[in-house]
Tab-separated table of C-alpha atoms in Angstrom:
chain	number	residue	atom	x	y	z
A	1	MET	CA	0.000	0.000	0.000
A	2	ASP	CA	1.223	3.476	-0.755
A	3	LYS	CA	1.013	6.353	1.725
A	4	ARG	CA	-2.025	7.929	0.052
A	5	GLU	CA	-3.989	4.661	0.334
A	6	ILE	CA	-2.975	4.245	3.980
A	7	MET	CA	-4.182	7.788	4.698
A	8	GLY	CA	-7.480	6.994	3.010
A	9	ILE	CA	-7.921	3.846	5.072
A	10	ILE	CA	-7.174	5.715	8.304
A	11	GLU	CA	-9.702	8.422	7.397
A	12	ALA	CA	-12.363	5.883	6.445
A	13	VAL	CA	-11.912	3.829	9.611
A	14	LEU	CA	-11.948	6.862	11.923
A	15	PHE	CA	-14.933	8.399	10.156
A	16	ALA	CA	-16.939	5.164	10.204
A	17	ALA	CA	-16.065	4.395	13.832
A	18	GLY	CA	-17.199	7.723	15.230
A	19	ASP	CA	-15.596	6.797	18.553
A	20	PRO	CA	-11.850	6.894	19.229
A	21	VAL	CA	-9.876	4.057	17.621
A	22	GLY	CA	-6.707	2.732	19.251
A	23	ILE	CA	-3.427	2.653	17.352
A	24	LYS	CA	-3.269	-1.115	17.869
A	25	ASP	CA	-6.675	-1.514	16.224
A	26	LEU	CA	-5.687	0.735	13.314
A	27	CYS	CA	-2.489	-1.215	12.786
A	28	GLY	CA	-4.337	-4.524	13.033
A	29	ILE	CA	-6.900	-3.433	10.445
A	30	MET	CA	-4.166	-2.469	8.000
A	31	GLY	CA	-1.749	-5.251	8.913
A	32	MET	CA	1.018	-2.737	9.630
A	33	ASP	CA	3.386	-1.866	12.478
A	34	GLN	CA	2.945	1.182	14.706
A	35	LYS	CA	6.342	2.539	13.641
A	36	ASP	CA	5.036	2.757	10.070
A	37	VAL	CA	1.529	4.025	10.859
A	38	LEU	CA	2.271	6.713	13.470
A	39	PRO	CA	4.297	8.982	11.117
A	40	ILE	CA	1.485	8.785	8.543
A	41	ILE	CA	-1.098	9.694	11.198
A	42	LYS	CA	1.087	12.659	12.233
A	43	GLU	CA	1.333	13.793	8.616
A	44	LEU	CA	-2.434	13.470	8.216
A	45	LYS	CA	-3.009	15.388	11.445
A	46	ASP	CA	-0.636	18.157	10.318
A	47	TRP	CA	-2.352	18.344	6.929
A	48	TYR	CA	-5.791	18.843	8.529
A	49	ASN	CA	-4.355	21.592	10.734
A	50	TYR	CA	-2.497	23.303	7.887
A	51	GLU	CA	-5.497	23.224	5.536
A	52	ARG	CA	-7.867	24.504	8.250
A	53	ARG	CA	-10.380	21.790	7.421
A	54	GLY	CA	-13.764	21.631	9.195
A	55	PHE	CA	-12.582	18.797	11.353
A	56	GLN	CA	-9.346	17.806	12.982
A	57	LEU	CA	-7.616	14.569	13.843
A	58	ILE	CA	-7.115	14.380	17.584
A	59	GLU	CA	-5.152	11.924	19.704
A	60	ALA	CA	-5.652	10.970	23.332
A	61	GLU	CA	-3.532	8.263	24.955
A	62	GLY	CA	-2.973	6.278	21.779
A	63	TYR	CA	-6.538	6.666	20.510
A	64	PHE	CA	-7.437	8.705	17.438
A	65	GLN	CA	-10.667	10.366	16.421
A	66	PHE	CA	-12.056	13.009	14.099
A	67	SER	CA	-13.513	16.033	15.829
A	68	THR	CA	-15.008	19.260	14.548
A	69	ARG	CA	-12.890	22.340	15.039
A	70	PRO	CA	-13.904	24.473	18.022
A	71	GLU	CA	-14.006	27.618	15.874
A	72	TYR	CA	-16.919	26.160	13.908
A	73	TYR	CA	-19.018	25.422	16.988
A	74	GLU	CA	-21.449	28.294	16.378
A	75	TYR	CA	-22.318	26.903	12.944
A	76	ILE	CA	-22.784	23.371	14.207
A	77	GLN	CA	-24.958	24.707	17.006
A	78	LYS	CA	-27.281	26.299	14.417
A	79	LEU	CA	-27.743	22.905	12.824
A	80	HIS	CA	-28.883	21.379	16.095
A	81	SER	CA	-30.792	24.341	17.491
A	82	PRO	CA	-34.536	23.916	17.644
A	83	GLN	CA	-35.910	25.111	14.373
A	84	ARG	CA	-39.098	27.039	14.095
A	85	LYS	CA	-41.744	24.426	13.650
A	86	GLN	CA	-43.704	24.898	10.505
A	87	GLY	CA	-47.305	23.849	10.522
A	88	LEU	CA	-48.875	21.662	7.902
A	89	SER	CA	-50.690	23.066	4.906
A	90	GLN	CA	-54.405	22.434	4.523
A	91	ALA	CA	-53.636	19.860	1.826
A	92	ALA	CA	-51.175	18.055	4.104
A	93	LEU	CA	-53.670	18.051	6.988
A	94	GLU	CA	-56.401	16.621	4.751
A	95	THR	CA	-54.031	13.980	3.429
A	96	LEU	CA	-52.856	13.078	6.929
A	97	ALA	CA	-56.435	12.706	8.175
A	98	ILE	CA	-57.339	10.455	5.255
A	99	ILE	CA	-54.270	8.281	5.764
A	100	ALA	CA	-54.817	8.119	9.532
A	101	TYR	CA	-58.411	6.949	9.221
A	102	LYS	CA	-58.144	4.782	6.105
A	103	GLN	CA	-54.693	3.214	6.527
A	104	PRO	CA	-53.218	1.331	4.873
A	105	ILE	CA	-54.069	3.365	1.788
A	106	THR	CA	-52.488	4.074	-1.597
A	107	ARG	CA	-51.734	7.499	-3.013
A	108	ALA	CA	-54.328	6.892	-5.734
A	109	GLU	CA	-56.991	6.220	-3.100
A	110	VAL	CA	-56.015	9.408	-1.257
A	111	ASP	CA	-56.175	11.325	-4.551
A	112	SER	CA	-59.603	9.861	-5.256
A	113	ILE	CA	-60.959	10.923	-1.865
A	114	ARG	CA	-59.458	14.420	-2.080
A	115	GLY	CA	-60.235	14.903	-5.751
A	116	VAL	CA	-56.743	16.282	-6.431
A	117	GLN	CA	-53.204	14.929	-6.513
A	118	SER	CA	-51.562	14.460	-3.143
A	119	ASP	CA	-47.924	13.880	-4.135
A	120	THR	CA	-46.591	17.039	-2.485
A	121	ALA	CA	-48.628	16.555	0.682
A	122	ILE	CA	-47.496	12.932	0.970
A	123	SER	CA	-43.852	13.948	0.446
A	124	THR	CA	-44.192	16.580	3.176
A	125	LEU	CA	-45.754	14.088	5.585
A	126	ILE	CA	-43.009	11.547	4.901
A	127	GLU	CA	-40.343	14.230	5.388
A	128	LYS	CA	-41.910	15.181	8.722
A	129	ARG	CA	-42.040	11.468	9.603
A	130	LEU	CA	-45.787	11.484	10.201
A	131	ILE	CA	-46.454	8.782	7.588
A	132	HIS	CA	-44.398	6.030	5.990
A	133	GLU	CA	-44.590	3.146	3.568
A	134	VAL	CA	-46.149	0.189	5.360
A	135	ASP	CA	-46.478	-2.252	2.480
A	136	ARG	CA	-47.244	-2.574	-1.218
A	137	LEU	CA	-50.434	-3.774	-2.842
A	138	ASP	CA	-50.146	-7.074	-4.629
A	139	THR	CA	-51.521	-5.683	-7.913
A	140	ILE	CA	-50.105	-4.317	-11.143
A	141	GLY	CA	-47.566	-1.608	-10.390
A	142	ARG	CA	-47.312	-2.650	-6.725
A	143	PRO	CA	-48.548	0.708	-5.379
A	144	ILE	CA	-47.256	1.837	-2.004
A	145	LEU	CA	-49.553	1.569	0.989
A	146	TYR	CA	-49.133	4.418	3.475
A	147	GLY	CA	-49.790	4.461	7.190
A	148	THR	CA	-49.021	6.659	10.160
A	149	THR	CA	-45.832	6.466	12.216
A	150	VAL	CA	-44.976	6.376	15.899
A	151	ASP	CA	-44.067	10.070	15.540
A	152	PHE	CA	-47.654	10.712	14.389
A	153	LEU	CA	-48.954	9.024	17.533
A	154	LYS	CA	-46.558	11.000	19.752
A	155	TYR	CA	-47.420	14.284	18.034
A	156	PHE	CA	-51.145	13.764	18.620
A	157	GLY	CA	-50.737	12.214	22.074
A	158	LEU	CA	-52.096	8.812	21.082
A	159	SER	CA	-50.982	5.317	22.044
A	160	THR	CA	-52.584	3.664	19.027
A	161	VAL	CA	-54.578	4.779	15.986
A	162	ASP	CA	-57.605	3.190	17.655
A	163	GLU	CA	-57.625	6.244	19.937
A	164	LEU	CA	-58.383	8.573	17.017
A	165	PRO	CA	-61.737	10.322	17.498
A	166	GLU	CA	-64.540	8.497	15.748
A	167	ILE	CA	-65.867	9.968	12.552
A	168	LEU	CA	-69.629	10.054	12.544
A	169	GLU	CA	-71.322	7.993	9.856
A	170	LYS	CA	-72.947	11.107	8.368
A	171	GLN	CA	-69.508	12.741	8.035
A	172	ILE	CA	-68.231	9.714	6.128
A	173	THR	CA	-71.299	9.782	3.874
A	174	TYR	CA	-70.801	13.512	3.298
A	175	LEU	CA	-67.137	12.970	2.418
A	176	ASP	CA	-67.954	10.113	0.066
A	177	GLU	CA	-70.696	12.077	-1.702
A	178	ASN	CA	-68.774	15.323	-2.017
A	179	THR	CA	-65.357	14.029	-3.005
A	180	ARG	CA	-66.247	12.054	-6.086
């Protein structure tokens, strides 16, 4: 192995591990001696420092790990700060209600009930982890069946979908008559 490949292996192992990796483990993975690996780690560490990369290679008692640079803390903090929660659009709320009460249900069935396409609303609900793919119909095209998630239950304070408020029969009839 050439030095560039060894550097790549070290980076890949440290990145994938997440936690500190001991020099003995690194050497064992590569089948190399410490005397050959340590100078390459030092060179890699110096390169990250010289180039002012977003992360650094740190060492503590023979263990190595990638860490973000302290000077970038404020930017990382913005990533993890609570974001302003955006509500759901009317279309997304309608779609969510239909899926919650009729699950498992296909997109085409949702579209039929709503009378318009629901692609965007379904994408939004998936992104917000309120619905997910639960199965596929065993018909031509194998359409996706959607259902609600555990996050949906948590968000609405439910233990199961059986706790959803009942829809009155006349409301169902009204929906059926006015959405076709």
